[in-house]
PDB file of C-alpha atoms in Angstrom:
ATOM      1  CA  UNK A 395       0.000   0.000   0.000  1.00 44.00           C
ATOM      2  CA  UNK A 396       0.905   3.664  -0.636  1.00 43.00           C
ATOM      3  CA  UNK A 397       2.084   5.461   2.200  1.00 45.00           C
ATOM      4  CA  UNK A 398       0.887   9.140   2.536  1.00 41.00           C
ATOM      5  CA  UNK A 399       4.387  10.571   1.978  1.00 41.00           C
ATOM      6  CA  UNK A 400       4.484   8.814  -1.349  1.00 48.00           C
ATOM      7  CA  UNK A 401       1.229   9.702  -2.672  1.00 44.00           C
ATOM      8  CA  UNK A 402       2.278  13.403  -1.493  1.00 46.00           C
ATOM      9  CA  UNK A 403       5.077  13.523  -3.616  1.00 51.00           C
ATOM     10  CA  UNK A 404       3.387  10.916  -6.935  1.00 46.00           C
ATOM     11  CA  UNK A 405       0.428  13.911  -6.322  1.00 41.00           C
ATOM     12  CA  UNK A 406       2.925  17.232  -6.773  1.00 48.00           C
ATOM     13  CA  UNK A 407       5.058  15.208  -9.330  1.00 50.00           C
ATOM     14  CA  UNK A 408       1.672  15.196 -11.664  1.00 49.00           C
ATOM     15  CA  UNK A 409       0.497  18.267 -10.054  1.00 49.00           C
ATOM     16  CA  UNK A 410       3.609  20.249 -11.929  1.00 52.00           C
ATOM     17  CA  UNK A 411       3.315  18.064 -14.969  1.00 52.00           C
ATOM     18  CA  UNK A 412      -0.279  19.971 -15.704  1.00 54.00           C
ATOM     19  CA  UNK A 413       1.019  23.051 -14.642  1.00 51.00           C
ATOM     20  CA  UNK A 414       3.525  22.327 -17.521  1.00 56.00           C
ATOM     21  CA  UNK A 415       0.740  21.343 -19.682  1.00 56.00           C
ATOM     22  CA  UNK A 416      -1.682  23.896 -19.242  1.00 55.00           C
ATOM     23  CA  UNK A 417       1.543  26.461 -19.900  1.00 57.00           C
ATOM     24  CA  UNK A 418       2.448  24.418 -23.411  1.00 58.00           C
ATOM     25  CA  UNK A 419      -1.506  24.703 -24.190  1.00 54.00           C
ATOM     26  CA  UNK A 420      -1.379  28.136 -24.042  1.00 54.00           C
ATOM     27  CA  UNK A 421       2.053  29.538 -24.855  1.00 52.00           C
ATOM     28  CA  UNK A 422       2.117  30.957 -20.935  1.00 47.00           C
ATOM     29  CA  UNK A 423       5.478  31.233 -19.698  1.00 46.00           C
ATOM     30  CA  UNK A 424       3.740  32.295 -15.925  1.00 46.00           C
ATOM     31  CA  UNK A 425       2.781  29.063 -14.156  1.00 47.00           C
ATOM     32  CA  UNK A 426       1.262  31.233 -11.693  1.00 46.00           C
ATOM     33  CA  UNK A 427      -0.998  32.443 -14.070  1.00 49.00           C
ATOM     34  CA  UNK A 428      -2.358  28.665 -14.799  1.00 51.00           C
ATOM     35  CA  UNK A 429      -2.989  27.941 -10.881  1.00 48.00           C
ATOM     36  CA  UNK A 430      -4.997  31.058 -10.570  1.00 45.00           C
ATOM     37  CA  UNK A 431      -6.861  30.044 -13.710  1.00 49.00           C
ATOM     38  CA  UNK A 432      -7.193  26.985 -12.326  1.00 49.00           C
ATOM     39  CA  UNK A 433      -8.910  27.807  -9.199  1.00 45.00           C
ATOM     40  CA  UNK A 434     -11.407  30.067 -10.946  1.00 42.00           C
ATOM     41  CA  UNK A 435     -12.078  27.460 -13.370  1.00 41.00           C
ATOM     42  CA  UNK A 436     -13.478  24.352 -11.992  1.00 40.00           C
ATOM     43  CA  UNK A 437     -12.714  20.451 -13.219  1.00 44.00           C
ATOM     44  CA  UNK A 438     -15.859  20.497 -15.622  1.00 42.00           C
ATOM     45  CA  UNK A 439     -15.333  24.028 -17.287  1.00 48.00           C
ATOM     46  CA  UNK A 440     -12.594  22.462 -20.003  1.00 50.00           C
ATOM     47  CA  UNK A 441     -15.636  23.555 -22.805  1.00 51.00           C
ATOM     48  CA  UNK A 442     -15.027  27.240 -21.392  1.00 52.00           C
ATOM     49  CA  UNK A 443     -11.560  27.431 -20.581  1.00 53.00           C
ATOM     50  CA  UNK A 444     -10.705  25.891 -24.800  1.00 53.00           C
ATOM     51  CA  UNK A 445     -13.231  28.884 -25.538  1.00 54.00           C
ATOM     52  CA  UNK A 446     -11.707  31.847 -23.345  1.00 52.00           C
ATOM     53  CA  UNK A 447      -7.666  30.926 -25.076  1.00 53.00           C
ATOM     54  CA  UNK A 448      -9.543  30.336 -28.093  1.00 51.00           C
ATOM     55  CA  UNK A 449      -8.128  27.163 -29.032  1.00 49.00           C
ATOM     56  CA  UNK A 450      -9.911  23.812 -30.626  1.00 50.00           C
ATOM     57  CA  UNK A 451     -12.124  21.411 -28.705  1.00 47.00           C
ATOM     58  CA  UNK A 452     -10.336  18.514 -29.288  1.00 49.00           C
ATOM     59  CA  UNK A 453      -7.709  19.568 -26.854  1.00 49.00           C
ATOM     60  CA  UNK A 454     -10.821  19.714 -23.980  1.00 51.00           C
ATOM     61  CA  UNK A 455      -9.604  15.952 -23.081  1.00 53.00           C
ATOM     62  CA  UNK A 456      -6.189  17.417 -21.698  1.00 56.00           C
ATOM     63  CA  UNK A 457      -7.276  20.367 -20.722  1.00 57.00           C
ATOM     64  CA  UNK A 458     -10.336  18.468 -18.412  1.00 55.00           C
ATOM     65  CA  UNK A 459      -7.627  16.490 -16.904  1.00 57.00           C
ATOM     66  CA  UNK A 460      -5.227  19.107 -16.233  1.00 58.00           C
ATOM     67  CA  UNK A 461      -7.659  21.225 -14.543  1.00 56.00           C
ATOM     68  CA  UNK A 462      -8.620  18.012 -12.755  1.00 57.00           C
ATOM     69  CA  UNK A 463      -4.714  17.687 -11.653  1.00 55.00           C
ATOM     70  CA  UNK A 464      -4.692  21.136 -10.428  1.00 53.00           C
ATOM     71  CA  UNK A 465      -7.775  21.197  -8.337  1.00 53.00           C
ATOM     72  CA  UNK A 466      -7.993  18.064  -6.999  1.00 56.00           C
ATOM     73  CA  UNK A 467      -6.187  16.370  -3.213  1.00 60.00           C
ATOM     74  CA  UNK A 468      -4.010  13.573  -2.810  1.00 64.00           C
ATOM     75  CA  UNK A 469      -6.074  10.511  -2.742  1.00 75.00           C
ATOM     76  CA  UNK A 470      -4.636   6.717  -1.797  1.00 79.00           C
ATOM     77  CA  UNK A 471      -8.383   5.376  -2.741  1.00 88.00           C
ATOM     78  CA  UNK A 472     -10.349   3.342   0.161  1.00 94.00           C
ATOM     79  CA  UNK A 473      -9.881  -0.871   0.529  1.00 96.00           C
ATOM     80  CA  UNK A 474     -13.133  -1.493   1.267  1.00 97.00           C
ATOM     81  CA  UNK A 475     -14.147  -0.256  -2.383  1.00 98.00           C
ATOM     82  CA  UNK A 476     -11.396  -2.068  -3.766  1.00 98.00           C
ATOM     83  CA  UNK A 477     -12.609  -4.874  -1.889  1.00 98.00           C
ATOM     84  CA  UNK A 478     -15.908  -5.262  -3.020  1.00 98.00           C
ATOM     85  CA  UNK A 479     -14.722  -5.335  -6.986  1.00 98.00           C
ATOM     86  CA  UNK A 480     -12.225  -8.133  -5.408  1.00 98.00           C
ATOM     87  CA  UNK A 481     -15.646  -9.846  -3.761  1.00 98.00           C
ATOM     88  CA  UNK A 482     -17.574  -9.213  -7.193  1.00 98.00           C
ATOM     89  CA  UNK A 483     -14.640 -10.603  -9.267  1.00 98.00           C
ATOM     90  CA  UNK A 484     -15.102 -13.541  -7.090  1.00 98.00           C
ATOM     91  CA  UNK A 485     -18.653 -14.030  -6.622  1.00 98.00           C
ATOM     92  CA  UNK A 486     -19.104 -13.520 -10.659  1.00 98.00           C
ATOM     93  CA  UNK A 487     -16.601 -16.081 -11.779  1.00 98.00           C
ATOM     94  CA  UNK A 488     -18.077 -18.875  -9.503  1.00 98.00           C
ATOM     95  CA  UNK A 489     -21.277 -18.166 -10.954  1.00 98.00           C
ATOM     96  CA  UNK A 490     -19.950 -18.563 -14.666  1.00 98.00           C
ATOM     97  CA  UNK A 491     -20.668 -15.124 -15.750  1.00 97.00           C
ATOM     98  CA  UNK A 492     -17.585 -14.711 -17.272  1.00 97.00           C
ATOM     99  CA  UNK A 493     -13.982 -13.986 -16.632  1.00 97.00           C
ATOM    100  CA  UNK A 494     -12.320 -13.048 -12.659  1.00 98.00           C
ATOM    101  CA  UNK A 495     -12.684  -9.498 -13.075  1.00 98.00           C
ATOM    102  CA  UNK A 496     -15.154  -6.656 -11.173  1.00 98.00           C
ATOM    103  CA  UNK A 497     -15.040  -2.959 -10.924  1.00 98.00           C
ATOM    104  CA  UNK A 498     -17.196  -0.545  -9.100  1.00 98.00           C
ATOM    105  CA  UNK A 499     -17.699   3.362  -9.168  1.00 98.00           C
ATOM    106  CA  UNK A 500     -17.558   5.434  -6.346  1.00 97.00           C
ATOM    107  CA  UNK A 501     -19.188   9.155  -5.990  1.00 96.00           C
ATOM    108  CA  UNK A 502     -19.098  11.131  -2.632  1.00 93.00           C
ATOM    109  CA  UNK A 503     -18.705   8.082  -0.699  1.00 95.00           C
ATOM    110  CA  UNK A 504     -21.300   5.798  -2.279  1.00 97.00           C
ATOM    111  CA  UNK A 505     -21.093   2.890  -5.021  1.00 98.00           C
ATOM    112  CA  UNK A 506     -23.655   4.467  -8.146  1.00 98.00           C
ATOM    113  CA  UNK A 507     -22.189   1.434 -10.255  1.00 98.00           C
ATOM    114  CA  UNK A 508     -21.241  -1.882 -10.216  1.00 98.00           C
ATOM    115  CA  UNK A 509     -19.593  -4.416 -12.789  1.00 98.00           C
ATOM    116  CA  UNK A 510     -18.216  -7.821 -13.643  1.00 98.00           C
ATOM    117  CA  UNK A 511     -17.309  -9.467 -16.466  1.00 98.00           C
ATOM    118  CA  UNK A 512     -19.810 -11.192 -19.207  1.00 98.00           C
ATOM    119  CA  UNK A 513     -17.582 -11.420 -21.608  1.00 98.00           C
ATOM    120  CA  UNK A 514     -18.950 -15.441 -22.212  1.00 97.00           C
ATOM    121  CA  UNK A 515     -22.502 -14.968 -20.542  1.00 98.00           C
ATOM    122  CA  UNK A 516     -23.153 -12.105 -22.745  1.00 98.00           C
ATOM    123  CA  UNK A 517     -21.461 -13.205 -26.015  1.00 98.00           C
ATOM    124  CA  UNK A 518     -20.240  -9.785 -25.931  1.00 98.00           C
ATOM    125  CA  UNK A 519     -16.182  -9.224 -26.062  1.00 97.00           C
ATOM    126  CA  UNK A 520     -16.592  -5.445 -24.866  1.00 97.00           C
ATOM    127  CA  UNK A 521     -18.255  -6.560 -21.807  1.00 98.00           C
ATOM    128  CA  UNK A 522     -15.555  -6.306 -19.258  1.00 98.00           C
ATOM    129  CA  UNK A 523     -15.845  -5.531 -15.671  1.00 98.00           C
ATOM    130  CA  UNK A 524     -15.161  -1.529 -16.003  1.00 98.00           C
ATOM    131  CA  UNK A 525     -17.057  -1.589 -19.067  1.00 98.00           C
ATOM    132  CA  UNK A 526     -20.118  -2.834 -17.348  1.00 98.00           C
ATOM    133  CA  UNK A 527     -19.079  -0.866 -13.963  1.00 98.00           C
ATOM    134  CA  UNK A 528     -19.188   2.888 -16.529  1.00 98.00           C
ATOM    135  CA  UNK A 529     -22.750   1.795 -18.356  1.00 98.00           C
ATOM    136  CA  UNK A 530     -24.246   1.224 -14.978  1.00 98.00           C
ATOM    137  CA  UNK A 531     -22.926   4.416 -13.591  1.00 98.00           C
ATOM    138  CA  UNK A 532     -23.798   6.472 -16.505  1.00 97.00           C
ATOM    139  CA  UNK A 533     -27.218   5.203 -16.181  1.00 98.00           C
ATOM    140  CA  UNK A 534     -27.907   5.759 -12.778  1.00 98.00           C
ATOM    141  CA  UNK A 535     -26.723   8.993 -12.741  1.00 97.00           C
ATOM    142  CA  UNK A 536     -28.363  10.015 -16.294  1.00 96.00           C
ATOM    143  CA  UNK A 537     -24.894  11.382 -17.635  1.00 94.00           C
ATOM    144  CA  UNK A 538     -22.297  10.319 -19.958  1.00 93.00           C
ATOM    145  CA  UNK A 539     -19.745  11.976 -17.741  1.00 92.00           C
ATOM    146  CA  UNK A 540     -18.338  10.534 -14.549  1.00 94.00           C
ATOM    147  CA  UNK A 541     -16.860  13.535 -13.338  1.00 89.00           C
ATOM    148  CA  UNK A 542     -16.557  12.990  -9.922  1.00 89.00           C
ATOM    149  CA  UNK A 543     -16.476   9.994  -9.510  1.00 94.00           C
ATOM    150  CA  UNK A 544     -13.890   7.115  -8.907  1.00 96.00           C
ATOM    151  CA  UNK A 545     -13.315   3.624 -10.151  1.00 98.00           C
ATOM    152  CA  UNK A 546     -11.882   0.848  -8.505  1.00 98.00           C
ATOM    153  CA  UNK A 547     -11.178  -2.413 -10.665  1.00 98.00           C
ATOM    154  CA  UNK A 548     -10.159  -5.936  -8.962  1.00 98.00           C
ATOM    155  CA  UNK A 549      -7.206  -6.003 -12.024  1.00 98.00           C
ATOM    156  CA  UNK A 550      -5.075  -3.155 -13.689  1.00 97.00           C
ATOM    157  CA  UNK A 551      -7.457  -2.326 -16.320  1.00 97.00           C
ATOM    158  CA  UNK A 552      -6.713  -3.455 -20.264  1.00 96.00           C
ATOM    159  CA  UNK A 553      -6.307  -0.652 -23.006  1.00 95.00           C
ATOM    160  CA  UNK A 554     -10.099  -0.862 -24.049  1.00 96.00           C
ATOM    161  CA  UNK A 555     -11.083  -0.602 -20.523  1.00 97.00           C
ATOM    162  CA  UNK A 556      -8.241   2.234 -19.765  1.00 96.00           C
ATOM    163  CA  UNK A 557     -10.011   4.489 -22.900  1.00 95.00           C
ATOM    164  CA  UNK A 558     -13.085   3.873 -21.334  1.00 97.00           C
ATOM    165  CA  UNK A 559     -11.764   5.311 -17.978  1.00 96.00           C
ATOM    166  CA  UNK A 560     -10.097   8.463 -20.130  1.00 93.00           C
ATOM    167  CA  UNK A 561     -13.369   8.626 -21.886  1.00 93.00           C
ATOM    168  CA  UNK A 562     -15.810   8.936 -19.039  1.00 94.00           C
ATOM    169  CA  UNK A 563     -13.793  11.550 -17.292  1.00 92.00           C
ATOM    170  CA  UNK A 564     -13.431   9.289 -14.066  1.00 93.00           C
ATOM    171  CA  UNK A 565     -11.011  11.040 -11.863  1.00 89.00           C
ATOM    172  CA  UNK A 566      -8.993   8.043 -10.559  1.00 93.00           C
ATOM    173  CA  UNK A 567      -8.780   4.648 -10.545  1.00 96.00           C
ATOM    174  CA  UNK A 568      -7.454   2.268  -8.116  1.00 97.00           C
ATOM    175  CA  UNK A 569      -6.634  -1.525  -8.838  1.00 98.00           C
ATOM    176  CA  UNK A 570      -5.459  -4.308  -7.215  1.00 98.00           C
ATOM    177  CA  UNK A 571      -3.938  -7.306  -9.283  1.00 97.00           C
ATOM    178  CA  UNK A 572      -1.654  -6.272 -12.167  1.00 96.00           C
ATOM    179  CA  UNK A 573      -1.474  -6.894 -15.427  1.00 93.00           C
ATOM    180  CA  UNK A 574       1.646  -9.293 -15.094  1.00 94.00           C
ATOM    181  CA  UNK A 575      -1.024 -10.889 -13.151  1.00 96.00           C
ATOM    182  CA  UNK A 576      -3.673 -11.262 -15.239  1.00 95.00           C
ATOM    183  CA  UNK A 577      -1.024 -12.450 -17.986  1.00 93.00           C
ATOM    184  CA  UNK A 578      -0.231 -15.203 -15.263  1.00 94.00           C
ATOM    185  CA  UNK A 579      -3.933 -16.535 -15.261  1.00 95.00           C
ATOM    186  CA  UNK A 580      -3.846 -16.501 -19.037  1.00 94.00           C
ATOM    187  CA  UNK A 581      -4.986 -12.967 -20.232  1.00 93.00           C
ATOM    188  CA  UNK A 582      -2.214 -11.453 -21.638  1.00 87.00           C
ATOM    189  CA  UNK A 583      -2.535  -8.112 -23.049  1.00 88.00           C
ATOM    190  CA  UNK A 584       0.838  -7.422 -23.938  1.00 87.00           C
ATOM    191  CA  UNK A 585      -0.170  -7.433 -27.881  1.00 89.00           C
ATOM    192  CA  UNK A 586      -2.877  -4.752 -27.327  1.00 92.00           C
ATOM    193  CA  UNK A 587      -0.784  -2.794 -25.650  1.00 88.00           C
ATOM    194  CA  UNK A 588       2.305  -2.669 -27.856  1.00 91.00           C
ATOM    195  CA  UNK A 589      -0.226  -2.350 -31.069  1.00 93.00           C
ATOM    196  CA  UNK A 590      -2.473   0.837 -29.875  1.00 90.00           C
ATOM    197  CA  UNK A 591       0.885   2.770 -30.122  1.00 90.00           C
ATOM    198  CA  UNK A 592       1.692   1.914 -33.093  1.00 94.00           C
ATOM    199  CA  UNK A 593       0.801   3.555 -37.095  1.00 94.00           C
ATOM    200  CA  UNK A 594      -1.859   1.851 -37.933  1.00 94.00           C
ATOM    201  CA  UNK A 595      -0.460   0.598 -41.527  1.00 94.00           C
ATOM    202  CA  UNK A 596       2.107  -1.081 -39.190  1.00 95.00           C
ATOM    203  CA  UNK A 597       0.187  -2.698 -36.776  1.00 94.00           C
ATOM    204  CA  UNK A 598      -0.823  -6.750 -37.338  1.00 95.00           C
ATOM    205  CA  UNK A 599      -4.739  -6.106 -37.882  1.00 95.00           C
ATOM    206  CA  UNK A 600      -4.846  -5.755 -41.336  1.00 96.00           C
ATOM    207  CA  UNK A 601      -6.382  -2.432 -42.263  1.00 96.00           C
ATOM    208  CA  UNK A 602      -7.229  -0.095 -44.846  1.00 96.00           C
ATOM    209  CA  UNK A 603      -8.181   3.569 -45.290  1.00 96.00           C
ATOM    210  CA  UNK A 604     -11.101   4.366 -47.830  1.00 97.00           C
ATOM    211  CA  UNK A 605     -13.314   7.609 -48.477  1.00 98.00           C
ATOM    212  CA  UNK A 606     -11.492   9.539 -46.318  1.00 97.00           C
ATOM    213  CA  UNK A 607     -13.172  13.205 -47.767  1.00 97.00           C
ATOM    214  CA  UNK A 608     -16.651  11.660 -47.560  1.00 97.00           C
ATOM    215  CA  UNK A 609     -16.019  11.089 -43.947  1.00 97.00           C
ATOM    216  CA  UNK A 610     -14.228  14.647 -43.389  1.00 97.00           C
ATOM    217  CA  UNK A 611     -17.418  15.765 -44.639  1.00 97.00           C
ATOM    218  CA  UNK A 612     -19.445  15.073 -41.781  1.00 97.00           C
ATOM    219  CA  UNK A 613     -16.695  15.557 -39.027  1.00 95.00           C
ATOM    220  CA  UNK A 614     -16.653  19.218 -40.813  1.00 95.00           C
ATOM    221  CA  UNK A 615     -20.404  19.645 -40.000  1.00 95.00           C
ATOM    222  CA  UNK A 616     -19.925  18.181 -36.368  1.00 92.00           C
ATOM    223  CA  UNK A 617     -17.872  20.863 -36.359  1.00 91.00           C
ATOM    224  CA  UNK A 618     -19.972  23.699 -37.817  1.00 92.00           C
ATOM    225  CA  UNK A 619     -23.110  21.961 -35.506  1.00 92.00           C
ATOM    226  CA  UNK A 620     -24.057  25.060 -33.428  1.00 90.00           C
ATOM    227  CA  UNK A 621     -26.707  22.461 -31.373  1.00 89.00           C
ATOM    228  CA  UNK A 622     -24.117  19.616 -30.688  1.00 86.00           C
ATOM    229  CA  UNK A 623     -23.333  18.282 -27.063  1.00 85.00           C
ATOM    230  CA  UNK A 624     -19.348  17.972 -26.895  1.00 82.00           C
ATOM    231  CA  UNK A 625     -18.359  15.649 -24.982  1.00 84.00           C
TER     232      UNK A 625
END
């Protein structure tokens, strides 16, 4: 376990890294200025802050999780949570729902999701623990944004499941085996790891890129969209 003087110094290691990122973002040179703007902006205003520097909303990703960075207090997560993914994990796989994996969400305090893997009940591939843990979540709390809100996995997550995370603006996660570990009990996601950084012509999924203007076409009217919910 984390002691408290580590996740002090893990927390103002990142906590310069935004700094450093919101300065490269915005061609500041004072860092001062980016805490202050920080502070007035909170960790759900990336939308406003991309509009005040006038810059593009595709950097509102790394902007949400900079402001995130800046704002929020060293956190070393709660066992109990952690715990009951661990329990679900367990509970799931005896009961031949799928693979040894659950995750849960956490907001203020209280579990507003919980997931396991159905990978084989569900004949669905995508259905992974923290997949399953995010749809119920986003459902009970009518939002597609987890802002707020924590996730705690029984296994390091795998890069599908670490998108998701990214994608549903989750503020941390916490895990508990690793993914050594998971390669131990014969899920190995070594591969997916090593291709999602790669080109894509070099990567061993053989694939092709067609119609790319027809396509451009309609990402140029998402972009023109004056009713469109960014997200």
């Amino acid at each position: 376990m984390e002691s408290q003087f580590d996740g002090n110094r893990k927390y103002n290691s990142l906590r310069q890294l935004a700094i450093t990122d919101l300065c490269g973002l915005f061609n500041l040179q004072n860092q001062g200025c980016c805490r202050a703007i920080a502070r007035l902006h909170p960790n759900g205003a990336a939308k406003d802050f991309a509009e005040l520097f006038s810059v593009g909303l595709e950097v509102a990703p790394q902007l949400y999780y900079a402001l995130a960075m800046l704002n929020r207090k060293p956190n070393l997560g709660n066992p109990d949570f952690l715990r009951e993914a661990i329990r679900l994990s367990k509970e799931k796989m005896a009961a031949n729902e799928g693979g040894p994996f659950g995750a849960v969400i956490v907001k203020d305090g209280e579990i507003v999701g919980r997931g396991w893997n159905r990978v084989t009940s569900a004949n669905d591939p995508t259905a992974h623990a923290e997949i399953m843990a995010i749809r119920a979540a986003c459902t009970a709390l009518e939002t597609f944004s987890l802002v707020g809100c924590e996730i705690y996995a029984s296994c390091e997550p795998c890069p599908m499941c670490l998108s998701a995370i990214y994608w549903a603006r989750l503020d941390a996660l916490f895990f508990a085996a690793s993914h050594e570990d998971a390669a131990d009990a014969g899920f190995d996601d070594a591969l997916l790891y090593e291709e999602v950084s790669k080109p894509w012509p070099t990567r061993t999924l053989e694939s092709k890129q067609l119609l790319q203007s027809e396509a451009q076409e309609v990402l140029n009217h998402w972009k023109n969209k004056t009713d469109k919910t960014a997200y």
